[in-house]
PDB file of C-alpha atoms in Angstrom:
ATOM      1  CA  MET A 124       0.566  -1.212  14.929  1.00 65.00           C
ATOM      2  CA  SER A 125      -0.094   2.438  14.142  1.00 82.00           C
ATOM      3  CA  VAL A 126      -0.259   2.351  10.325  1.00 81.00           C
ATOM      4  CA  GLU A 127      -3.692   3.159   8.931  1.00 79.00           C
ATOM      5  CA  THR A 128      -4.044   2.803   5.166  1.00 69.00           C
ATOM      6  CA  TYR A 129      -6.293   5.353   3.402  1.00 60.00           C
ATOM      7  CA  GLY A 130      -6.418   4.384  -0.261  1.00 50.00           C
ATOM      8  CA  CYS A 131      -4.770   2.859  -3.287  1.00 46.00           C
ATOM      9  CA  ASN A 132      -4.401   2.776  -7.032  1.00 40.00           C
ATOM     10  CA  HIS A 133      -3.929  -0.401  -9.106  1.00 36.00           C
ATOM     11  CA  ILE A 134      -5.599  -2.842  -6.798  1.00 69.00           C
ATOM     12  CA  ALA A 135      -4.747  -6.321  -8.147  1.00 78.00           C
ATOM     13  CA  ILE A 136      -1.390  -8.038  -7.722  1.00 81.00           C
ATOM     14  CA  GLU A 137      -0.011 -11.420  -8.670  1.00 85.00           C
ATOM     15  CA  VAL A 138       1.861 -13.675  -6.247  1.00 86.00           C
ATOM     16  CA  ASP A 139       3.308 -17.168  -6.560  1.00 87.00           C
ATOM     17  CA  ASP A 140       2.333 -18.354  -3.054  1.00 88.00           C
ATOM     18  CA  ILE A 141      -0.770 -16.815  -1.470  1.00 90.00           C
ATOM     19  CA  GLU A 142       0.092 -17.494   2.194  1.00 90.00           C
ATOM     20  CA  LYS A 143       3.384 -15.547   2.369  1.00 90.00           C
ATOM     21  CA  PRO A 144       2.085 -12.286   0.844  1.00 90.00           C
ATOM     22  CA  VAL A 145      -1.041 -12.417   3.039  1.00 92.00           C
ATOM     23  CA  ALA A 146       1.197 -12.524   6.140  1.00 93.00           C
ATOM     24  CA  PHE A 147       3.518  -9.809   4.750  1.00 92.00           C
ATOM     25  CA  TYR A 148       0.736  -7.313   3.940  1.00 90.00           C
ATOM     26  CA  GLN A 149      -0.999  -7.912   7.262  1.00 94.00           C
ATOM     27  CA  ASP A 150       2.289  -7.306   9.104  1.00 94.00           C
ATOM     28  CA  VAL A 151       3.567  -4.269   7.179  1.00 93.00           C
ATOM     29  CA  PHE A 152       0.285  -2.439   6.500  1.00 89.00           C
ATOM     30  CA  ASN A 153      -2.009  -3.872   9.185  1.00 92.00           C
ATOM     31  CA  LEU A 154      -4.557  -4.794   6.516  1.00 90.00           C
ATOM     32  CA  GLU A 155      -7.799  -6.578   7.335  1.00 88.00           C
ATOM     33  CA  GLN A 156      -8.474  -9.575   5.108  1.00 89.00           C
ATOM     34  CA  PHE A 157     -12.190  -9.746   4.318  1.00 84.00           C
ATOM     35  CA  ARG A 158     -12.222 -12.660   1.908  1.00 80.00           C
ATOM     36  CA  GLY A 159      -9.964 -15.349   0.589  1.00 76.00           C
ATOM     37  CA  GLY A 160     -10.139 -18.686  -1.045  1.00 78.00           C
ATOM     38  CA  GLU A 161      -8.030 -21.110  -2.941  1.00 82.00           C
ATOM     39  CA  GLY A 162      -5.369 -18.956  -4.600  1.00 85.00           C
ATOM     40  CA  ASP A 163      -6.743 -15.509  -3.813  1.00 90.00           C
ATOM     41  CA  ALA A 164      -7.099 -13.002  -0.976  1.00 91.00           C
ATOM     42  CA  PHE A 165      -8.874  -9.663  -0.598  1.00 89.00           C
ATOM     43  CA  PHE A 166      -8.038  -6.873   1.862  1.00 89.00           C
ATOM     44  CA  LYS A 167      -9.936  -3.765   2.906  1.00 85.00           C
ATOM     45  CA  LEU A 168      -8.140  -0.471   2.162  1.00 80.00           C
ATOM     46  CA  GLY A 169      -9.709   2.601   3.760  1.00 72.00           C
ATOM     47  CA  GLU A 170     -13.467   2.990   3.326  1.00 69.00           C
ATOM     48  CA  HIS A 171     -13.851   2.465  -0.423  1.00 67.00           C
ATOM     49  CA  GLN A 172     -11.038   0.352  -1.791  1.00 75.00           C
ATOM     50  CA  PHE A 173      -9.592  -3.123  -1.592  1.00 79.00           C
ATOM     51  CA  LEU A 174      -6.435  -4.950  -2.570  1.00 83.00           C
ATOM     52  CA  ALA A 175      -6.819  -8.257  -4.399  1.00 86.00           C
ATOM     53  CA  MET A 176      -4.082 -10.905  -4.605  1.00 88.00           C
ATOM     54  CA  PHE A 177      -4.138 -13.727  -7.095  1.00 89.00           C
ATOM     55  CA  GLU A 178      -1.836 -16.716  -7.108  1.00 89.00           C
ATOM     56  CA  VAL A 179      -0.217 -17.364 -10.493  1.00 87.00           C
ATOM     57  CA  GLU A 180       2.302 -19.886 -11.685  1.00 88.00           C
ATOM     58  CA  ARG A 181       4.973 -17.320 -12.631  1.00 83.00           C
ATOM     59  CA  VAL A 182       5.190 -13.735 -11.352  1.00 79.00           C
ATOM     60  CA  GLU A 183       6.871 -11.093 -13.509  1.00 79.00           C
ATOM     61  CA  PRO A 184       8.648  -8.451 -11.375  1.00 70.00           C
ATOM     62  CA  ALA A 185       7.267  -4.920 -11.681  1.00 69.00           C
ATOM     63  CA  ASN A 186       9.451  -2.083 -12.951  1.00 71.00           C
ATOM     64  CA  ILE A 187       7.275   0.962 -13.631  1.00 71.00           C
ATOM     65  CA  ARG A 188       4.011  -0.865 -12.874  1.00 76.00           C
ATOM     66  CA  HIS A 189       3.099  -0.203  -9.221  1.00 82.00           C
ATOM     67  CA  PHE A 190       0.362   0.774  -6.831  1.00 81.00           C
ATOM     68  CA  GLY A 191       0.297   3.521  -4.222  1.00 84.00           C
ATOM     69  CA  LEU A 192      -0.888   3.250  -0.641  1.00 85.00           C
ATOM     70  CA  MET A 193      -1.735   6.307   1.433  1.00 84.00           C
ATOM     71  CA  VAL A 194      -1.151   6.425   5.191  1.00 87.00           C
ATOM     72  CA  HIS A 195      -1.912   9.184   7.683  1.00 85.00           C
ATOM     73  CA  ASP A 196       1.394  11.044   8.066  1.00 88.00           C
ATOM     74  CA  LYS A 197       5.167  11.073   7.562  1.00 90.00           C
ATOM     75  CA  ALA A 198       5.688   9.199  10.851  1.00 93.00           C
ATOM     76  CA  GLN A 199       3.695   6.254   9.496  1.00 94.00           C
ATOM     77  CA  VAL A 200       5.653   6.382   6.226  1.00 93.00           C
ATOM     78  CA  GLU A 201       8.842   6.226   8.308  1.00 95.00           C
ATOM     79  CA  GLU A 202       7.484   3.304  10.362  1.00 95.00           C
ATOM     80  CA  ILE A 203       6.917   1.369   7.146  1.00 95.00           C
ATOM     81  CA  ARG A 204      10.375   2.337   5.808  1.00 95.00           C
ATOM     82  CA  GLN A 205      12.019   1.032   8.976  1.00 96.00           C
ATOM     83  CA  LYS A 206      10.134  -2.267   8.871  1.00 95.00           C
ATOM     84  CA  ILE A 207      10.804  -2.736   5.150  1.00 95.00           C
ATOM     85  CA  VAL A 208      14.548  -2.076   5.513  1.00 96.00           C
ATOM     86  CA  HIS A 209      15.334  -3.630   8.907  1.00 97.00           C
ATOM     87  CA  LYS A 210      12.856  -6.498   9.291  1.00 96.00           C
ATOM     88  CA  TYR A 211      12.451  -7.554   5.657  1.00 96.00           C
ATOM     89  CA  HIS A 212      15.837  -6.299   4.337  1.00 97.00           C
ATOM     90  CA  LEU A 213      14.245  -4.718   1.273  1.00 95.00           C
ATOM     91  CA  LYS A 214      15.845  -1.899  -0.702  1.00 95.00           C
ATOM     92  CA  LEU A 215      14.123   1.466  -1.097  1.00 95.00           C
ATOM     93  CA  ASN A 216      13.917   2.927  -4.612  1.00 90.00           C
ATOM     94  CA  PRO A 217      14.898   6.616  -4.678  1.00 87.00           C
ATOM     95  CA  PRO A 218      13.912   9.361  -5.228  1.00 84.00           C
ATOM     96  CA  PHE A 219      10.599   8.609  -3.514  1.00 83.00           C
ATOM     97  CA  ALA A 220      10.357   8.578   0.291  1.00 87.00           C
ATOM     98  CA  CYS A 221       8.945   5.039   0.446  1.00 93.00           C
ATOM     99  CA  ASP A 222       9.093   3.151  -2.849  1.00 93.00           C
ATOM    100  CA  PHE A 223      10.088  -0.514  -2.799  1.00 94.00           C
ATOM    101  CA  HIS A 224       9.492  -3.962  -4.259  1.00 91.00           C
ATOM    102  CA  ASP A 225       7.791  -6.337  -1.843  1.00 91.00           C
ATOM    103  CA  LEU A 226       9.105  -9.862  -1.294  1.00 89.00           C
ATOM    104  CA  PHE A 227       7.087 -11.025  -4.298  1.00 86.00           C
ATOM    105  CA  GLY A 228       8.257  -8.493  -6.930  1.00 87.00           C
ATOM    106  CA  ASN A 229       5.342  -6.020  -6.666  1.00 87.00           C
ATOM    107  CA  ARG A 230       6.386  -2.359  -6.647  1.00 90.00           C
ATOM    108  CA  ILE A 231       4.723  -0.186  -3.989  1.00 90.00           C
ATOM    109  CA  GLN A 232       4.855   3.540  -3.276  1.00 91.00           C
ATOM    110  CA  VAL A 233       3.694   4.786   0.126  1.00 91.00           C
ATOM    111  CA  VAL A 234       2.649   8.428   0.595  1.00 86.00           C
ATOM    112  CA  ASP A 235       0.926  10.314   3.403  1.00 85.00           C
ATOM    113  CA  LEU A 236      -2.207  12.485   3.456  1.00 78.00           C
ATOM    114  CA  HIS A 237      -0.100  15.614   3.003  1.00 71.00           C
ATOM    115  CA  ASP A 238       1.209  14.403  -0.348  1.00 58.00           C
ATOM    116  CA  GLU A 239       0.088  16.283  -3.482  1.00 58.00           C
ATOM    117  CA  SER A 240      -2.077  13.272  -4.356  1.00 55.00           C
ATOM    118  CA  LEU A 241      -4.464  14.380  -1.580  1.00 55.00           C
ATOM    119  CA  VAL A 242      -6.560  16.205  -4.166  1.00 56.00           C
ATOM    120  CA  TRP A 243      -7.450  12.851  -5.757  1.00 56.00           C
ATOM    121  CA  LEU A 244      -9.028  11.643  -2.524  1.00 54.00           C
ATOM    122  CA  LEU A 245     -11.359  14.574  -1.966  1.00 53.00           C
ATOM    123  CA  PRO A 246     -14.192  14.296  -0.964  1.00 53.00           C
ATOM    124  CA  TYR A 247     -13.554  10.849   0.509  1.00 57.00           C
ATOM    125  CA  GLN A 248     -14.542  10.481   4.140  1.00 62.00           C
ATOM    126  CA  GLU A 249     -11.031   9.483   5.257  1.00 62.00           C
ATOM    127  CA  VAL A 250      -9.580  12.867   4.324  1.00 61.00           C
ATOM    128  CA  GLN A 251     -12.476  14.744   5.856  1.00 67.00           C
ATOM    129  CA  LYS A 252     -12.249  12.719   9.099  1.00 72.00           C
ATOM    130  CA  ALA A 253      -8.536  13.559   9.274  1.00 70.00           C
ATOM    131  CA  GLY A 254      -9.501  17.245   9.242  1.00 72.00           C
ATOM    132  CA  LEU A 255      -7.515  18.071   6.104  1.00 65.00           C
ATOM    133  CA  THR A 256      -8.717  20.549   3.505  1.00 61.00           C
ATOM    134  CA  LEU A 257      -7.211  22.285   0.513  1.00 51.00           C
ATOM    135  CA  ALA A 258      -6.481  26.003   0.853  1.00 51.00           C
ATOM    136  CA  ILE A 259      -7.730  28.414  -1.824  1.00 42.00           C
ATOM    137  CA  ASN A 260      -4.147  28.925  -3.076  1.00 44.00           C
ATOM    138  CA  GLY A 261      -3.755  25.181  -3.637  1.00 44.00           C
ATOM    139  CA  GLY A 262      -1.759  24.431  -0.476  1.00 42.00           C
ATOM    140  CA  VAL A 263      -2.736  21.886   2.120  1.00 40.00           C
TER     141      VAL A 263
END
């Protein structure tokens, strides 16, 4: 799989069955699980972040509440869109390029390194390794 996740906001999610979301996030985002136990799982995101999942009795679907994952480029965003729509039959939420609810009710937005949110990652190593910098006039 070619998706490489670079970062996130809002790092804890609730699920009602820990095994299914672990498989889903490993498949869609190619995430490496570094720890897990009875009712929880933790995944590495980029160099400095992680995603935590906690099993709860009843999950409340997210409306505005969400987290954002950053991948390398628009091609990787499109790869995720295709898998979400065609393999998992999930609906995208416009107007964002890749905004959807996972199979467990969690809302996710996927952006690439060229998104305006790039400025929030500087000076993280991932952005520097990708060779991206901000121009003096504010452009990428």
